[in-house]
C-alpha cells in the first residue's frame, strides 16, 4: 500500500476545528523553502510557540509541527517570504475555514492595518495565494490562467467551481446525484458526492453496501443506509468526535501475508521491525482493519508524526556493511551551521539597517514626531489617562491631522507610542524627545552590529571545523586507496568528471563574489562580464569599475544594461596590454542584447556596439545633459549587427555551488546542467519556477537544489520580460 502524500477533503474538514483552537496566536515570522513549503512561526498565549507548515508540492499538507521538527531556516529569504513577513509580522491568527468540501484552506490574519488571507490549494499542482481582505491577490506561488479561473497578482482570487458537499447535502440532492450516475455505488460516492476513493469505500463498508453494486440495482433501502452513514460521519466531524489513527503496514501485510508460520495473527508491529506508515485519519476506518493503528490524542499531532515518519522512511538507509566513517554527515552538519550563521548575519544586517533607517526617519520628520511626543507629554502632565490620549489621537486622525494620522498605537503599560512614517513602524518612548529616541535607535543598531561581528567570528570557527572534516575525509580515502601504483584504475577514475546529478548528497560550498549584485557571467575564455540592473548600477559600473583595457558594450536599442567586459579583476593592477579574445567580446555582445529591451519586446536579435574604456565619459558635450546611468561615447564604435539573443541558466557544483546564467556557449562549459531560454509568454517569476522544478527533477539530491537554486535566485540570472524554455 502506497503511503498517503496528500490530505483528503475529510482530513481538512477534521483539522479545521483543531486549528481554530489557535485563534489569537500572533505571527512572528514567515519562511519559504524552495517553491512549495511555507512555514509560519507563531506564538500562542496558552500553548507557547506554534509552527504551521503549508506544503503544496509532491506532498500536500497543512498542520502544526513540533518546534524541534521544523526545517532549518533558509539563509536568504526570497521575495515571497519577505512579502509575508511585511504583511503578517505581529498579526493575529483570526481563523481558518475549508472552502466547501474542496481541498482548499483559507487562513485569515488580522492586523491594525488590514486583513490578510492565505489560501492554500491542496489539489492538482498545489498553490498558496496571499490576498488582502477583499481577496485581491498580493502574490502567489503559482499563477493560474484557465478558462474557468484566474489566480494572478493584482486580480481578484477566484475559487474553483463549487461541487457537491457530501457533509451538508440534503436527502433530495443526495438522491438526485445517485440517480444521475451511470456507474457503480462506490464510484458514484467517490465522484458525484466528492468523497474520493478511500472514504467512498468506507461509507459503503459502514453502511453494509456492496461496493461494486451497479447504481441501477440500488433501491430506496440502500440509499437510506448510505445517507444515514454519511450523516453520522458529518456529525462526528462537526462535533469534533475524533479518535485519530496513524496506520502502519509491515512487510508481511504488504505482501498479503498477515500470519506467521504457526498461523498466529501478527497484529503487533515488531520492535525495531520494518513497519512503515501508510495513512493517518481523524478516526478509525473499517477499511484499515488489516493495518496496525496507533491512537493519538489529536489529529494535528497524528499528522505531525505521520509526515515526520514518512520523511524519515523515505531517506536512504545507510549500508550496514559500510564501515567508512560518516564524513558526509559531519561535513553537511558544518555546512548547515554555516548556512544558519550566514542567515543570522544577514538578519543582523537587515535589523541594523532598519534601526538606522528609523532613526533617520525621525530626523527627516522631526516636526511631526516632536508634535506627537509633546502632545503626549503635555497630556500626561495634566494627568490625562492613556485611554484619553489614545482617543484624542483617533479624533485627530478623523479630522485629517497629519501627526494624529501617523500614530498607529499607544501603549500605556510601558509608555510607548507606535508611529508609521513612509511605511516604517517605529516604537517611541513617549517620555523622551526626538533626539533621545533617535540616539536609542542608533545605539541599538550598534549593538546589533556587534552581534554580527560575533557571528562573523563564529562562522570562521565553523569553517575551520568544516575544512578539518574535509581534510580527515581526504586522508581516510587516500589511506583506503593505498596511495601507491598498485591500482592505477583508481587514479584513472579520479580524473573522470564527477557525476553530480547522481550524487545522493552534494555539499554546499557558497561564495558571494563582489560582483554578485550585478548581472554577470564568465566568458568561455574566463573573462568576467558585468552588467547593470538599473540606472544606479549603470552609473556605478562606469564610475567605479571601468578600468583601462576593459570593453564597454551596449545595445543600439534604448533600455539595456551597461555591459563591461573586464580585462582584469578590481583587486589586480589594471592593464591595457591584455588583448580580449573576439569570442569573449561576442559572448558579451549576446549578453548585452539578451538582458535589454530587445528580449523584453519579444525580439530575437538586435544591434550591439563595443568601445574601449577610454572612449566612455560621464562628462556630456557642451549644451547636452546625461541622465542617471547614461554616458557619452567619443570615437568610433565597433558594431555587432543582428546579434542573436540567447540566455541559459545553470547550476555549478565546483569550485562553488551556485546558480549561474548568461550566454549558452559560456554557461554550458561551467555548469553541470543548464536550461536554455528564449523570449516567451511566461512572466519572469513563473518561468523561474518552471526552471526550478526542472532542476529538481535532474538532481538526485533535491535538497541541494532547494538550498542553492530557489526560484528567486534563478530569477536573478534571467533576462527581463517573458521567457520560455527553449524547445517547450
XYZ file of C-alpha atoms in Angstrom, residues 80-687:
608
model
C 7.587 35.767 -1.269
C 8.763 35.207 2.315
C 9.650 38.893 2.739
C 6.179 39.863 1.498
C 4.602 37.515 4.059
C 6.734 38.959 6.847
C 5.792 42.512 5.906
C 2.084 41.663 5.926
C 1.917 39.211 8.826
C 4.513 40.259 11.394
C 2.585 40.876 14.626
C -0.732 39.888 13.033
C -3.348 37.842 14.908
C -4.493 34.488 13.568
C -8.236 35.064 13.162
C -9.306 31.617 11.992
C -9.292 29.026 9.216
C -12.030 27.597 7.019
C -12.322 24.878 4.424
C -13.825 26.098 1.164
C -16.950 23.985 0.653
C -15.692 20.379 0.630
C -12.737 21.154 -1.610
C -9.117 20.647 -0.655
C -8.727 24.363 -0.037
C -7.989 26.060 3.286
C -8.358 29.786 3.910
C -6.299 31.194 6.795
C -7.252 34.696 7.981
C -4.889 37.079 9.783
C -5.819 40.459 11.241
C -3.637 43.478 11.941
C -4.464 47.114 12.599
C -3.548 47.981 9.015
C -5.777 45.347 7.428
C -6.677 41.715 6.778
C -4.521 39.135 5.037
C -5.891 35.847 3.712
C -3.640 32.898 2.872
C -5.475 30.492 0.585
C -3.847 27.055 0.370
C -4.781 24.840 -2.576
C -4.007 21.218 -1.727
C -5.102 19.738 -5.052
C -3.620 19.488 -8.543
C -0.234 21.166 -8.720
C -0.910 22.960 -5.432
C -0.692 26.677 -4.713
C -0.508 29.253 -1.947
C -2.155 32.594 -2.727
C -1.890 35.621 -0.446
C -4.737 38.133 -0.717
C -5.954 41.188 1.115
C -9.283 41.385 2.916
C -11.121 41.844 -0.377
C -9.497 38.790 -1.984
C -7.183 40.792 -4.242
C -4.131 38.622 -4.870
C -0.944 40.151 -3.468
C 1.261 37.250 -4.586
C 1.063 33.521 -5.195
C 3.464 30.626 -5.600
C 1.862 29.644 -8.909
C -0.048 31.842 -11.350
C -3.194 30.217 -12.758
C -4.679 31.264 -16.080
C -7.504 28.946 -17.079
C -10.809 29.455 -18.812
C -12.588 28.614 -15.567
C -10.498 30.698 -13.144
C -7.545 33.062 -12.754
C -5.091 33.478 -9.877
C -2.521 36.169 -10.635
C -1.151 39.086 -8.579
C -3.352 42.143 -8.873
C -6.526 40.217 -9.739
C -9.337 39.010 -7.516
C -8.788 35.455 -6.299
C -11.199 33.037 -7.963
C -12.170 29.805 -6.209
C -12.804 26.696 -8.335
C -16.395 25.941 -9.286
C -18.421 24.709 -6.317
C -19.045 20.978 -6.121
C -21.409 18.893 -4.007
C -20.544 18.904 -0.324
C -21.472 15.429 0.987
C -21.339 16.608 4.605
C -24.171 19.099 4.066
C -26.073 17.527 1.156
C -29.832 17.190 1.595
C -31.534 13.853 1.108
C -33.224 15.141 -2.022
C -29.923 16.318 -3.523
C -28.255 13.049 -2.497
C -30.909 11.015 -4.313
C -30.539 13.242 -7.374
C -26.749 12.767 -7.518
C -27.085 8.999 -7.119
C -29.856 8.736 -9.752
C -27.768 10.838 -12.151
C -24.935 8.279 -12.114
C -24.315 5.522 -14.642
C -21.668 3.547 -12.725
C -21.450 1.524 -9.509
C -22.198 2.753 -5.979
C -18.637 3.297 -4.757
C -17.594 5.264 -7.842
C -20.704 7.399 -7.537
C -19.843 8.283 -3.947
C -16.243 8.959 -4.914
C -17.005 11.262 -7.869
C -20.574 12.561 -7.778
C -20.524 13.038 -3.986
C -16.792 14.004 -3.951
C -15.771 11.587 -1.196
C -12.732 10.269 -3.026
C -11.841 6.590 -3.228
C -10.971 5.718 0.384
C -13.920 7.382 2.089
C -16.358 6.209 -0.591
C -15.300 2.662 0.253
C -15.525 3.440 3.979
C -19.112 4.701 3.619
C -20.084 1.520 1.750
C -18.446 -0.700 4.364
C -20.064 1.099 7.295
C -23.457 1.022 5.569
C -23.107 -2.682 4.715
C -23.474 -1.992 0.994
C -21.585 -3.913 -1.671
C -19.092 -1.501 -3.219
C -19.349 -2.831 -6.745
C -23.164 -2.777 -6.801
C -24.482 -1.206 -10.003
C -26.278 2.041 -9.249
C -29.347 0.777 -11.096
C -29.634 -2.088 -8.572
C -29.547 0.244 -5.557
C -33.041 0.638 -4.103
C -34.505 3.048 -1.553
C -33.193 0.977 1.356
C -29.622 1.175 0.001
C -29.944 4.951 -0.418
C -31.263 5.283 3.139
C -28.400 3.281 4.668
C -25.780 5.210 2.726
C -27.284 8.589 3.595
C -27.570 7.756 7.299
C -23.909 6.665 7.325
C -22.898 9.947 5.698
C -24.955 11.918 8.247
C -23.226 10.149 11.156
C -19.836 10.843 9.605
C -20.714 14.514 9.125
C -21.998 14.773 12.717
C -18.740 13.369 14.082
C -16.746 15.921 12.088
C -18.967 18.869 13.090
C -18.830 17.896 16.780
C -15.132 17.073 16.750
C -15.719 13.458 17.756
C -12.300 12.281 16.650
C -10.207 9.286 17.586
C -7.184 9.754 15.302
C -5.195 6.839 13.989
C -1.788 6.542 12.362
C -1.706 3.369 10.276
C 1.345 1.222 9.633
C 1.956 -1.649 7.277
C 4.513 -4.397 7.800
C 6.351 -6.200 5.042
C 4.124 -9.267 5.581
C 0.959 -7.218 5.249
C 2.303 -5.574 2.115
C 2.916 -8.992 0.628
C -0.554 -10.147 1.627
C 0.695 -12.413 4.429
C -0.964 -11.471 7.692
C 0.026 -14.568 9.703
C 3.195 -16.178 10.996
C 4.219 -19.721 10.106
C 2.389 -21.014 13.173
C -0.827 -19.411 11.995
C -0.933 -16.803 14.767
C -2.104 -13.333 13.863
C 0.692 -10.787 13.560
C -1.193 -7.671 14.551
C 1.570 -6.097 16.593
C 4.352 -4.136 14.941
C 7.625 -5.875 15.736
C 10.040 -3.863 17.851
C 12.557 -2.259 15.526
C 10.818 -4.003 12.625
C 10.205 -2.841 9.077
C 6.707 -1.400 9.512
C 6.160 1.858 7.670
C 3.444 4.500 7.833
C 0.796 4.421 5.125
C -2.100 6.589 6.329
C -3.351 8.937 9.020
C -7.057 9.549 9.656
C -9.194 11.544 12.130
C -10.993 8.379 13.249
C -10.571 4.611 12.846
C -11.536 3.250 9.448
C -13.103 -0.142 8.816
C -11.189 -0.161 5.536
C -7.929 -0.262 7.511
C -8.819 -3.138 9.835
C -5.971 -5.166 8.357
C -3.420 -2.481 9.340
C -1.871 -1.689 12.693
C -3.294 1.591 14.011
C -1.682 3.829 16.618
C -4.115 6.098 18.535
C -3.404 9.813 19.087
C -4.918 12.479 21.320
C -5.332 14.977 18.466
C -5.460 14.831 14.707
C -2.820 17.582 14.420
C -0.311 15.595 16.465
C -1.082 12.492 14.392
C -0.479 14.456 11.175
C 2.787 15.834 12.530
C 4.028 12.368 13.468
C 2.839 10.797 10.219
C 4.632 13.178 7.871
C 7.742 13.214 10.077
C 7.928 9.418 9.974
C 7.108 9.370 6.260
C 10.076 11.661 5.597
C 12.367 9.509 7.726
C 11.196 6.347 5.984
C 11.968 7.795 2.565
C 15.520 8.722 3.473
C 18.000 6.179 2.194
C 19.159 3.857 4.951
C 22.928 3.550 5.322
C 24.581 0.316 4.232
C 25.374 -1.616 7.461
C 28.365 -3.247 5.728
C 29.948 0.126 5.014
C 32.406 0.815 7.819
C 33.537 4.109 6.324
C 33.235 6.975 8.839
C 30.275 9.195 8.051
C 32.307 12.185 6.923
C 29.436 13.413 4.728
C 27.123 13.879 7.717
C 29.821 15.786 9.577
C 30.562 17.969 6.559
C 26.850 18.539 5.940
C 26.374 19.478 9.602
C 29.092 22.136 9.453
C 27.734 23.424 6.139
C 24.251 23.627 7.632
C 25.606 25.561 10.623
C 27.441 27.935 8.282
C 24.221 28.476 6.329
C 22.363 29.272 9.558
C 25.145 31.601 10.686
C 25.087 33.373 7.338
C 21.341 33.755 7.686
C 21.832 35.221 11.166
C 24.442 37.651 9.844
C 22.085 38.786 7.089
C 19.347 39.156 9.707
C 21.619 41.298 11.888
C 22.489 43.449 8.879
C 18.821 43.904 7.978
C 17.911 44.722 11.587
C 20.752 47.235 11.976
C 19.890 48.904 8.658
C 16.238 49.074 9.677
C 17.070 50.675 13.047
C 19.314 53.274 11.422
C 16.647 53.988 8.825
C 14.091 54.510 11.615
C 16.430 56.963 13.356
C 16.948 58.866 10.112
C 13.199 58.990 9.531
C 12.728 60.610 12.939
C 15.076 63.425 11.922
C 13.536 63.654 8.439
C 10.087 64.168 10.043
C 11.386 65.999 13.104
C 8.476 68.431 13.394
C 5.779 65.779 13.081
C 7.453 63.425 15.599
C 8.108 66.254 18.058
C 4.449 67.273 17.826
C 3.342 63.712 18.719
C 5.733 63.381 21.661
C 4.950 66.885 23.004
C 1.216 66.172 22.847
C 1.625 63.010 24.945
C 3.983 64.628 27.451
C 1.678 67.627 27.972
C -1.339 65.342 28.386
C 0.448 63.219 30.972
C 1.486 66.342 32.880
C -2.230 67.197 33.121
C -2.919 63.656 34.399
C -4.774 62.597 31.271
C -5.238 58.826 31.079
C -3.707 56.793 28.298
C -7.197 55.951 27.042
C -7.919 59.704 26.759
C -4.669 60.209 24.846
C -5.500 57.343 22.511
C -8.973 58.735 21.850
C -7.536 62.189 21.209
C -5.247 60.839 18.505
C -8.098 58.857 16.956
C -10.254 62.004 16.811
C -7.360 63.935 15.291
C -6.881 61.274 12.640
C -10.549 61.506 11.678
C -10.045 65.259 11.242
C -7.073 64.676 8.940
C -4.360 65.978 11.288
C -1.027 64.630 9.989
C 0.539 63.981 13.404
C -2.524 62.078 14.604
C -2.740 60.033 11.401
C 0.860 58.914 11.915
C 0.025 57.329 15.296
C -0.925 53.652 14.929
C -0.725 52.573 18.559
C -0.477 53.864 22.136
C 0.586 51.509 24.929
C 0.183 52.930 28.419
C 1.681 49.847 30.090
C 5.193 50.867 29.061
C 4.574 54.457 27.944
C 5.306 53.861 24.265
C 3.708 55.167 21.109
C 3.992 53.490 17.704
C 4.088 55.724 14.645
C 4.242 54.968 10.937
C 6.419 57.032 8.577
C 6.901 56.074 4.922
C 5.529 52.599 5.659
C 8.020 52.036 8.508
C 6.635 51.399 12.014
C 8.689 52.955 14.815
C 8.230 52.469 18.571
C 8.973 55.612 20.598
C 9.482 56.248 24.294
C 6.866 58.941 24.860
C 8.806 60.498 27.762
C 11.847 61.190 25.598
C 12.426 63.702 22.833
C 13.154 63.141 19.154
C 16.948 63.186 19.596
C 16.861 60.758 22.531
C 14.662 58.306 20.636
C 16.910 58.558 17.591
C 20.028 58.036 19.719
C 18.410 54.982 21.279
C 17.793 53.523 17.818
C 21.364 54.266 16.705
C 22.689 52.634 19.894
C 20.533 49.582 19.309
C 21.789 49.384 15.706
C 25.364 49.468 17.015
C 24.564 46.663 19.471
C 23.137 44.567 16.638
C 26.281 45.250 14.600
C 28.339 43.899 17.497
C 26.239 40.729 17.444
C 27.014 40.489 13.734
C 30.751 40.707 14.485
C 30.374 37.853 16.966
C 28.561 35.789 14.335
C 31.333 36.503 11.807
C 33.912 35.197 14.268
C 31.774 32.117 14.929
C 31.381 31.380 11.226
C 35.162 31.430 10.779
C 35.497 28.824 13.537
C 32.868 26.676 11.855
C 34.665 26.992 8.509
C 37.831 25.726 10.189
C 35.891 22.742 11.557
C 34.493 22.129 8.070
C 37.956 22.181 6.482
C 39.218 19.831 9.193
C 36.417 17.348 8.455
C 37.184 17.516 4.721
C 40.913 17.020 5.404
C 40.228 13.918 7.530
C 37.897 12.589 4.840
C 40.545 13.050 2.145
C 43.213 11.397 4.332
C 40.941 8.416 5.023
C 40.176 7.985 1.325
C 43.889 8.239 0.483
C 44.689 5.550 3.067
C 41.937 3.286 1.735
C 43.216 3.593 -1.835
C 46.707 2.638 -0.658
C 48.309 5.745 -2.099
C 50.525 3.668 -4.460
C 50.647 2.488 -8.032
C 49.002 -0.860 -7.329
C 45.604 0.295 -8.536
C 46.072 2.615 -11.461
C 42.374 2.312 -12.330
C 41.516 4.316 -9.191
C 43.720 7.140 -10.401
C 42.125 6.994 -13.817
C 38.654 7.136 -12.243
C 39.612 10.133 -10.132
C 40.419 12.022 -13.299
C 36.935 11.446 -14.645
C 34.400 14.262 -14.180
C 32.130 13.679 -11.212
C 28.510 12.824 -11.963
C 26.991 15.483 -9.723
C 23.439 14.833 -10.935
C 23.550 11.314 -9.486
C 25.186 12.248 -6.188
C 22.823 11.463 -3.261
C 24.317 14.309 -1.188
C 26.120 17.353 -2.582
C 27.980 19.577 -0.099
C 27.183 23.281 -0.358
C 30.219 25.488 -0.972
C 28.986 29.043 -1.132
C 30.838 32.083 -2.338
C 29.343 35.531 -2.856
C 31.721 37.457 -5.118
C 31.838 41.251 -5.083
C 30.011 41.397 -8.430
C 27.084 39.171 -7.380
C 24.645 42.082 -7.045
C 25.153 42.964 -10.721
C 24.268 40.844 -13.713
C 27.360 38.772 -14.508
C 28.916 35.738 -16.133
C 32.357 34.434 -17.063
C 33.078 34.012 -20.757
C 34.285 30.761 -22.269
C 37.785 32.233 -22.045
C 37.402 33.010 -18.321
C 36.885 36.794 -18.518
C 34.335 38.450 -16.257
C 31.393 40.323 -17.795
C 29.271 42.634 -15.597
C 26.006 44.373 -16.457
C 23.946 46.910 -14.573
C 20.462 46.047 -13.332
C 19.251 49.645 -13.242
C 20.377 53.225 -13.809
C 22.137 53.396 -10.439
C 24.196 50.293 -11.185
C 24.963 51.506 -14.721
C 26.299 54.697 -13.142
C 28.333 52.731 -10.606
C 29.891 50.438 -13.208
C 31.165 53.336 -15.314
C 32.376 55.424 -12.372
C 33.843 52.740 -10.105
C 34.653 49.553 -12.005
C 35.628 50.643 -15.526
C 39.397 50.243 -15.953
C 41.876 50.688 -18.823
C 41.789 47.654 -21.090
C 38.089 46.925 -20.459
C 35.474 46.842 -23.205
C 32.079 48.531 -22.856
C 29.124 47.155 -24.819
C 25.609 48.478 -25.196
C 22.598 47.789 -27.378
C 21.634 50.231 -30.051
C 18.075 49.904 -28.748
C 17.149 52.009 -25.741
C 16.817 50.232 -22.403
C 19.780 47.971 -21.873
C 22.463 47.392 -19.277
C 25.884 48.946 -19.363
C 27.938 45.838 -20.075
C 31.604 45.772 -19.106
C 33.966 43.042 -20.300
C 36.718 43.129 -17.679
C 40.357 42.696 -18.688
C 41.365 42.346 -15.039
C 39.846 41.905 -11.603
C 39.481 45.077 -9.475
C 41.947 43.568 -6.998
C 44.577 43.318 -9.738
C 46.545 46.089 -11.347
C 44.687 47.326 -14.414
C 46.314 46.670 -17.740
C 45.655 47.905 -21.235
C 48.082 45.344 -22.688
C 45.668 42.400 -22.408
C 44.078 41.509 -25.719
C 40.499 40.391 -25.171
C 39.521 37.389 -27.343
C 36.936 38.032 -30.031
C 34.920 35.074 -28.715
C 34.602 36.780 -25.312
C 33.524 40.058 -26.947
C 30.865 38.231 -28.981
C 29.550 36.495 -25.849
C 29.457 39.838 -24.045
C 27.524 41.291 -27.008
C 24.973 38.488 -26.783
C 24.700 39.123 -23.047
C 24.111 42.858 -23.651
C 21.321 42.282 -26.179
C 19.672 39.436 -24.207
C 19.330 41.429 -20.985
C 17.955 44.502 -22.757
C 14.587 45.675 -24.056
C 15.191 43.519 -27.145
C 14.333 40.382 -25.156
C 11.596 42.168 -23.232
C 9.935 43.169 -26.522
C 9.946 39.550 -27.691
C 12.528 40.110 -30.445
C 15.226 37.578 -31.266
C 18.096 39.812 -32.391
C 19.415 43.339 -32.047
C 22.430 45.546 -32.771
C 25.208 45.955 -30.197
C 28.239 48.252 -30.272
C 31.537 47.918 -28.408
C 34.029 50.626 -27.413
C 37.206 50.826 -25.359
C 37.007 52.077 -21.783
C 38.769 55.348 -22.605
C 36.007 56.220 -25.068
C 33.402 56.331 -22.282
C 32.857 59.507 -20.303
C 30.402 60.811 -17.733
C 31.034 64.356 -18.972
C 28.453 65.434 -21.591
C 29.208 67.579 -24.599
C 28.594 71.293 -24.181
C 24.872 72.001 -24.055
C 23.941 68.348 -23.545
C 22.636 66.534 -20.474
C 23.239 62.943 -19.323
C 20.541 61.098 -17.415
C 21.487 58.901 -14.455
C 23.069 55.764 -15.825
C 23.830 57.434 -19.135
C 27.269 58.135 -20.580
C 28.903 59.807 -23.553
C 30.794 57.856 -26.243
C 33.606 59.539 -28.153
C 35.248 57.977 -31.178
C 34.436 55.041 -33.443
C 32.254 52.134 -32.388
C 32.529 48.504 -33.424
C 29.073 47.156 -34.283
C 27.820 43.613 -33.919
C 24.791 43.644 -36.173
C 21.803 41.327 -35.665
C 23.301 39.719 -32.586
C 21.022 36.838 -31.631
C 19.554 36.815 -28.143
C 20.416 33.802 -26.067
C 20.385 33.007 -22.377
C 20.844 29.923 -20.263
C 20.620 29.273 -16.541
C 22.699 26.523 -14.978
C 23.848 25.068 -11.691
C 27.545 24.969 -10.909
C 28.903 22.406 -8.417
C 32.596 23.221 -8.358
C 34.608 25.064 -7.257
C 31.452 26.602 -5.732
C 27.804 25.532 -5.646
C 25.642 28.264 -7.136
C 23.312 29.331 -9.913
C 24.942 30.945 -12.933
C 23.455 32.460 -16.052
C 24.379 34.113 -19.327
C 25.038 33.195 -22.971
C 24.567 29.440 -23.521
C 28.032 28.923 -25.051
C 29.668 30.284 -21.891
C 27.384 28.713 -19.288
C 27.298 25.180 -20.674
C 31.005 24.722 -20.072
C 30.833 25.881 -16.456
C 27.638 24.254 -15.152
C 26.817 20.585 -14.590
C 23.381 21.144 -16.108
C 21.786 24.058 -17.952
C 18.420 25.106 -19.311
C 18.323 27.366 -22.344
C 15.707 30.119 -22.636
C 14.148 32.159 -25.385
C 11.683 35.072 -25.353
C 8.222 33.763 -24.474
C 4.900 34.271 -22.759
C 5.751 33.288 -19.180
C 6.432 36.101 -16.739
C 9.924 36.084 -15.266
C 8.802 34.742 -11.871
C 6.673 31.987 -13.463
C 9.476 30.914 -15.779
